[in-house]
Short mmCIF file of C-alpha atoms in Angstrom, two decimals:
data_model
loop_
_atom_site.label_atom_id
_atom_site.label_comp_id
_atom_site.label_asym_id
_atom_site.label_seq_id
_atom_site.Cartn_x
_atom_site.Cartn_y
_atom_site.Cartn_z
CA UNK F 1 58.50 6.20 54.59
CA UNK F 2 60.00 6.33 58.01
CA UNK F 3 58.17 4.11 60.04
CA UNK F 4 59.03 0.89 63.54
CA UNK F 5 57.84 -2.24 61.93
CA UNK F 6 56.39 -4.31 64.31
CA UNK F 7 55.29 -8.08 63.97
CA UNK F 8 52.91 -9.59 64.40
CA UNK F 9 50.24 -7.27 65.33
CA UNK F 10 48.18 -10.09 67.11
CA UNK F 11 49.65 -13.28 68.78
CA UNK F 12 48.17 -16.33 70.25
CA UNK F 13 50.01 -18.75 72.05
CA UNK F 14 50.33 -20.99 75.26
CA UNK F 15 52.12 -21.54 77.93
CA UNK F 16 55.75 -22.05 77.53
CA UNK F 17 55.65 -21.55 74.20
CA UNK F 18 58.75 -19.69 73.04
CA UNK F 19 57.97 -16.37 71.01
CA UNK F 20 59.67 -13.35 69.42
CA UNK F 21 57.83 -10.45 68.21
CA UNK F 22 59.93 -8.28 65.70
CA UNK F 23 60.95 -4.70 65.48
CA UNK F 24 62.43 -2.98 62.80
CA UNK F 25 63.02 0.48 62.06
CA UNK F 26 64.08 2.56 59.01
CA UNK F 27 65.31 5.84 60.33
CA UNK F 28 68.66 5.05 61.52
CA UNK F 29 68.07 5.22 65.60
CA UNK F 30 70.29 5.05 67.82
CA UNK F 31 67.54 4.24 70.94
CA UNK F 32 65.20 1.60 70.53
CA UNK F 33 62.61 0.10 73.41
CA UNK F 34 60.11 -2.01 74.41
CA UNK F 35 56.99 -1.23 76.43
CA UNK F 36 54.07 -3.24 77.74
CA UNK F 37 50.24 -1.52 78.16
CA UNK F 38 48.03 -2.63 80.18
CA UNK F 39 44.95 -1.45 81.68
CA UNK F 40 45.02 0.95 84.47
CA UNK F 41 48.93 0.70 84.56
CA UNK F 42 49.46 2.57 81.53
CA UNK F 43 53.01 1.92 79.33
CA UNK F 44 55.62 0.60 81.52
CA UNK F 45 58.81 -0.04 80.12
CA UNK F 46 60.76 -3.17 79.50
CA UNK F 47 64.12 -2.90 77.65
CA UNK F 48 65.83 -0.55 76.05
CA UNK F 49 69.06 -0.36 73.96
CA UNK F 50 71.33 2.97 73.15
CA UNK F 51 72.79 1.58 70.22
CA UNK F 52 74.32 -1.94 68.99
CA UNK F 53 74.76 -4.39 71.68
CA UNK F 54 73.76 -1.83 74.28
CA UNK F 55 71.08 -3.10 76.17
CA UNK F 56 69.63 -2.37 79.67
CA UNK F 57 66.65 -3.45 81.78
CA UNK F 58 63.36 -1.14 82.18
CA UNK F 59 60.95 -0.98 84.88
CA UNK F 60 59.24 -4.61 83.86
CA UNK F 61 62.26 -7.10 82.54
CA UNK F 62 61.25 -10.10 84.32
CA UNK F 63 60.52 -13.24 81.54
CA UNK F 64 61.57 -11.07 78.78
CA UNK F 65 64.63 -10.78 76.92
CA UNK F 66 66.51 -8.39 73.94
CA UNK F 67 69.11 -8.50 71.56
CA UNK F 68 70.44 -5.10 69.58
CA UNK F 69 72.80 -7.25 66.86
CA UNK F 70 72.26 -4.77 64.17
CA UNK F 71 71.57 -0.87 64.43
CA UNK F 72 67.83 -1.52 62.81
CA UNK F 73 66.32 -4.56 64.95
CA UNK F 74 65.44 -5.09 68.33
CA UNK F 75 63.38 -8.30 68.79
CA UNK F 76 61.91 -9.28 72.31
CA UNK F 77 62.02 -12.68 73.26
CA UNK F 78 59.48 -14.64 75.31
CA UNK F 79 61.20 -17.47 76.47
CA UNK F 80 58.52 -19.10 78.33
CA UNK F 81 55.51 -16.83 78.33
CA UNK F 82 53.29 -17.09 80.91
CA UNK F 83 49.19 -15.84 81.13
CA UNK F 84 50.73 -12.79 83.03
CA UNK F 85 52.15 -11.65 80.27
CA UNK F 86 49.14 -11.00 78.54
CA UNK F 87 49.67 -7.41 77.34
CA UNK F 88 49.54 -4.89 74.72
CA UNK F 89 53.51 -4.36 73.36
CA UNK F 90 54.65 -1.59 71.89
CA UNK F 91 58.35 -1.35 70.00
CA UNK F 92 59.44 2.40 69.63
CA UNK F 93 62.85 4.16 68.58
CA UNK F 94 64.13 7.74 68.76
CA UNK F 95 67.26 9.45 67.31
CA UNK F 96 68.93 9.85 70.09
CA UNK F 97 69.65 11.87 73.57
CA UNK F 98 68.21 15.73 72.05
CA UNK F 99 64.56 14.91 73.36
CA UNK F 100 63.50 13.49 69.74
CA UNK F 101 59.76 12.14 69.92
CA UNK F 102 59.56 8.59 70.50
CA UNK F 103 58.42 7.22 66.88
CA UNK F 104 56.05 3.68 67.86
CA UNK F 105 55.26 0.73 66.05
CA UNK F 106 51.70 -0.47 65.79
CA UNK F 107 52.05 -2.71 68.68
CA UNK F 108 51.26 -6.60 68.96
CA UNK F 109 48.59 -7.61 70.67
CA UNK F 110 49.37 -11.19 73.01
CA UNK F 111 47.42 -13.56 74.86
CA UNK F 112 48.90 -16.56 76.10
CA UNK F 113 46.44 -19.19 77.16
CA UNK E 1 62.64 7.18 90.91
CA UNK E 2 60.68 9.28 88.55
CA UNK E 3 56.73 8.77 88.45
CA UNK E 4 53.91 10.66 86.19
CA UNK E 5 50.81 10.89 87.43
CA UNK E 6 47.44 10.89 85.63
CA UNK E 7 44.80 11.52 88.42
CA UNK E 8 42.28 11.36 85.50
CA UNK E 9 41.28 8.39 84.00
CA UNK E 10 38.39 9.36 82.13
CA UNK E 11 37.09 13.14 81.05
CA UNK E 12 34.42 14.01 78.71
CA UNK E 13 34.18 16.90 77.11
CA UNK E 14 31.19 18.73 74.50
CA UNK E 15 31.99 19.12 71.05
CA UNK E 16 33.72 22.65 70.67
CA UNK E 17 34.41 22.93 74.27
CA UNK E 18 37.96 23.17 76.36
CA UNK E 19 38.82 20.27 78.52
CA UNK E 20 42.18 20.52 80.12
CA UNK E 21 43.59 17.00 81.27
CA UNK E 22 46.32 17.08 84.28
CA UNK E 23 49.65 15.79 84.87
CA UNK E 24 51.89 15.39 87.47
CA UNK E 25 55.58 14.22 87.72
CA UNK E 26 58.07 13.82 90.78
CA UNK E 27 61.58 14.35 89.78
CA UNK E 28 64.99 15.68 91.67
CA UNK E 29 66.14 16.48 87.73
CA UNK E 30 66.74 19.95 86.30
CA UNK E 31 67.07 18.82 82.57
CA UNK E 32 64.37 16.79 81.49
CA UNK E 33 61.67 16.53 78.44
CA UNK E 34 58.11 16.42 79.03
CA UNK E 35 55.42 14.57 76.19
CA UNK E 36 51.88 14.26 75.74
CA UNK E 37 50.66 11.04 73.51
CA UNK E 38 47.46 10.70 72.05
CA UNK E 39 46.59 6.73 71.50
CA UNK E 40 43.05 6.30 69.44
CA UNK E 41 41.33 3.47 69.34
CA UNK E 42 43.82 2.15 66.09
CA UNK E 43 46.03 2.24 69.50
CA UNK E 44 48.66 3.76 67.32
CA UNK E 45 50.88 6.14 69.36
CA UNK E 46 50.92 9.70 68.07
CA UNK E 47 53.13 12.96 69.54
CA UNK E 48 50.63 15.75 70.43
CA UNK E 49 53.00 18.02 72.05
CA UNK E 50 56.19 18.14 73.86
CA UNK E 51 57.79 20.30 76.42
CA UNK E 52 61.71 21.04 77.21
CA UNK E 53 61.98 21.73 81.07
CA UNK E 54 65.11 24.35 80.49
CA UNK E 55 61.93 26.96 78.29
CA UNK E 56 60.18 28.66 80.47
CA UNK E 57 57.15 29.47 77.55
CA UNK E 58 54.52 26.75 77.06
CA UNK E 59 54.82 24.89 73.87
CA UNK E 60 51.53 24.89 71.45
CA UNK E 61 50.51 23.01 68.56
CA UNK E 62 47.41 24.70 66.94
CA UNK E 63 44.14 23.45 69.38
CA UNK E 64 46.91 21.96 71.41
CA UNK E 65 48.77 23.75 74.91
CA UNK E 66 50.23 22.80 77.61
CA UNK E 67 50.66 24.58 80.93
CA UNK E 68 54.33 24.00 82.31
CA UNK E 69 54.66 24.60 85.94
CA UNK E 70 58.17 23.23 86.82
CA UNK E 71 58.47 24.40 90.54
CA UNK E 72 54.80 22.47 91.00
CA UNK E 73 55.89 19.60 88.85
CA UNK E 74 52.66 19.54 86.63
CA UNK E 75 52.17 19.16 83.23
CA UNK E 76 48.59 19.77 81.40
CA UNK E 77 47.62 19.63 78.34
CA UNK E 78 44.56 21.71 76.98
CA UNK E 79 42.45 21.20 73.91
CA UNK E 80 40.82 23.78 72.74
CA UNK E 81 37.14 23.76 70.29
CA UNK E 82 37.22 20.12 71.09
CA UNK E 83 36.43 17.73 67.98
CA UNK E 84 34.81 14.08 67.29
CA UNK E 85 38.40 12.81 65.91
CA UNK E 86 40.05 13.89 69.62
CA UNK E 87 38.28 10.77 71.65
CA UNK E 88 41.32 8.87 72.48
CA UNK E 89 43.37 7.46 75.50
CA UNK E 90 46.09 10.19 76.76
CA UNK E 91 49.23 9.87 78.42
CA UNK E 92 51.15 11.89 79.57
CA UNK E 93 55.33 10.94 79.61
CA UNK E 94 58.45 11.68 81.19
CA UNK E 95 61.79 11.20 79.80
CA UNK E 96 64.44 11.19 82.46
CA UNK E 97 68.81 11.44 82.41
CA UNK E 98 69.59 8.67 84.17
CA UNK E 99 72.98 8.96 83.84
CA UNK E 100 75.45 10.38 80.90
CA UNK E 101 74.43 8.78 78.17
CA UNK E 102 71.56 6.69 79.22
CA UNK E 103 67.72 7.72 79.95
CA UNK E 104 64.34 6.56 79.99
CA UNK E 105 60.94 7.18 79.03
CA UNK E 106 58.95 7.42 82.21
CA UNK E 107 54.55 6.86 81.10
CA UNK E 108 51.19 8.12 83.06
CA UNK E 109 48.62 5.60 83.39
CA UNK E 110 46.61 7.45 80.97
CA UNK E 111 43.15 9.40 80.74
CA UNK E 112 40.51 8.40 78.61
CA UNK E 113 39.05 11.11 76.44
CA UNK E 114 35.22 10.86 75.41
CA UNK E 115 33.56 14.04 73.47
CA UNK E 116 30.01 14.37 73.00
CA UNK E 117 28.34 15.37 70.62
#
């Protein structure tokens, strides 16, 4: 089934804490991104990478970080999360440049204390 | 920059009735892709409908239509016979060209969805 497998789907941590949350997806994408929803703001966009070691900075890149090793992963890294960043995330890839629907994973859920 | 506005952020609607949520975008593009995402409360993101700028008909997907105005930069979506299962958070999105090779997906803040029964 082609699917974005996100982990994990709910995070607790504190501050300072370093954390990844995984992405993975099956379908062979060339574009793969991260997005952060919150209330009132709606999804605002973090990273996103156009293919293998391709990576460039969204609208909301501050304290977060990427990595696009391999065609199929793109983890985001907390290096030292903060309560701020207390925030629905959403992974999500698409083919490519054609306009292809964005396909989402079932986002992760974070609170840091 | 690109933005997408939602003026909206909550609409009810009756069972079996239209409700027609808005949309606007700013943009100084010509080629650009226009979405509509439907987000239930399982918050997982699903497609409803998208929108090539360059097509000058509005896309439809069964209860599902959009009105494309591209001079007035707006961007509605429609439902028609409204049902329980369509209560859900909407956004509206924007995918941009930044430059060859590179773009962005540009989000609304969202409208909240309620239908009654």
């Amino acid at each position: 089934e082609a699917q974005v497998t996100q982990n994990p789907r709910y995070l607790i941590t504190v501050t300072g804490k370093k954390l990844t949350v995984t992405c993975s997806q099956n379908m062979n994408h060339e574009y793969m991104s991260w997005y952060r929803q919150d209330p009132g703001l709606g999804l605002r966009q973090i990273y996103y990478s156009m293919n293998v070691e391709v990576t460039d900075k969204g609208d909301v890149p501050e304290g977060y970080k990427v990595s696009r090793k391999e065609k199929r992963n793109f983890p985001l890294i907390l290096e030292s999360p903060s309560p701020n960043q207390t925030s629905l995330y959403f992974c999500a890839s698409s083919l490519g440049p054609l306009g292809e629907k964005l396909f989402f994973g079932s986002g992760t859920q974070l609170s840091v204390l | 920059a690109q933005t997408v506005t939602q003026s909206q952020p909550e609409m009810s609607v009756q069972e079996a009735e239209t409700v027609t949520l808005s949309c606007t975008y700013d943009t100084s593009e010509s080629d650009y892709y226009l979405f509509w995402y439907k987000q239930p409360p399982s918050r997982q993101m699903i497609l409803v409908i998208r929108q090539e700028a360059y097509k000058q008909q509005n896309a439809t997907e069964n209860r599902f239509s959009v009105n494309f105005q591209k001079a007035a930069k707006s961007f509605s979506l429609k439902i028609s016979d409204s049902q329980l299962g369509d209560a859900a958070m909407y956004f509206c999105a924007y995918r941009s060209l930044i430059t060859s090779g590179t773009y962005k997906y540009i989000f609304g803040t969202g409208t909240r969805l309620k239908v009654l029964a």
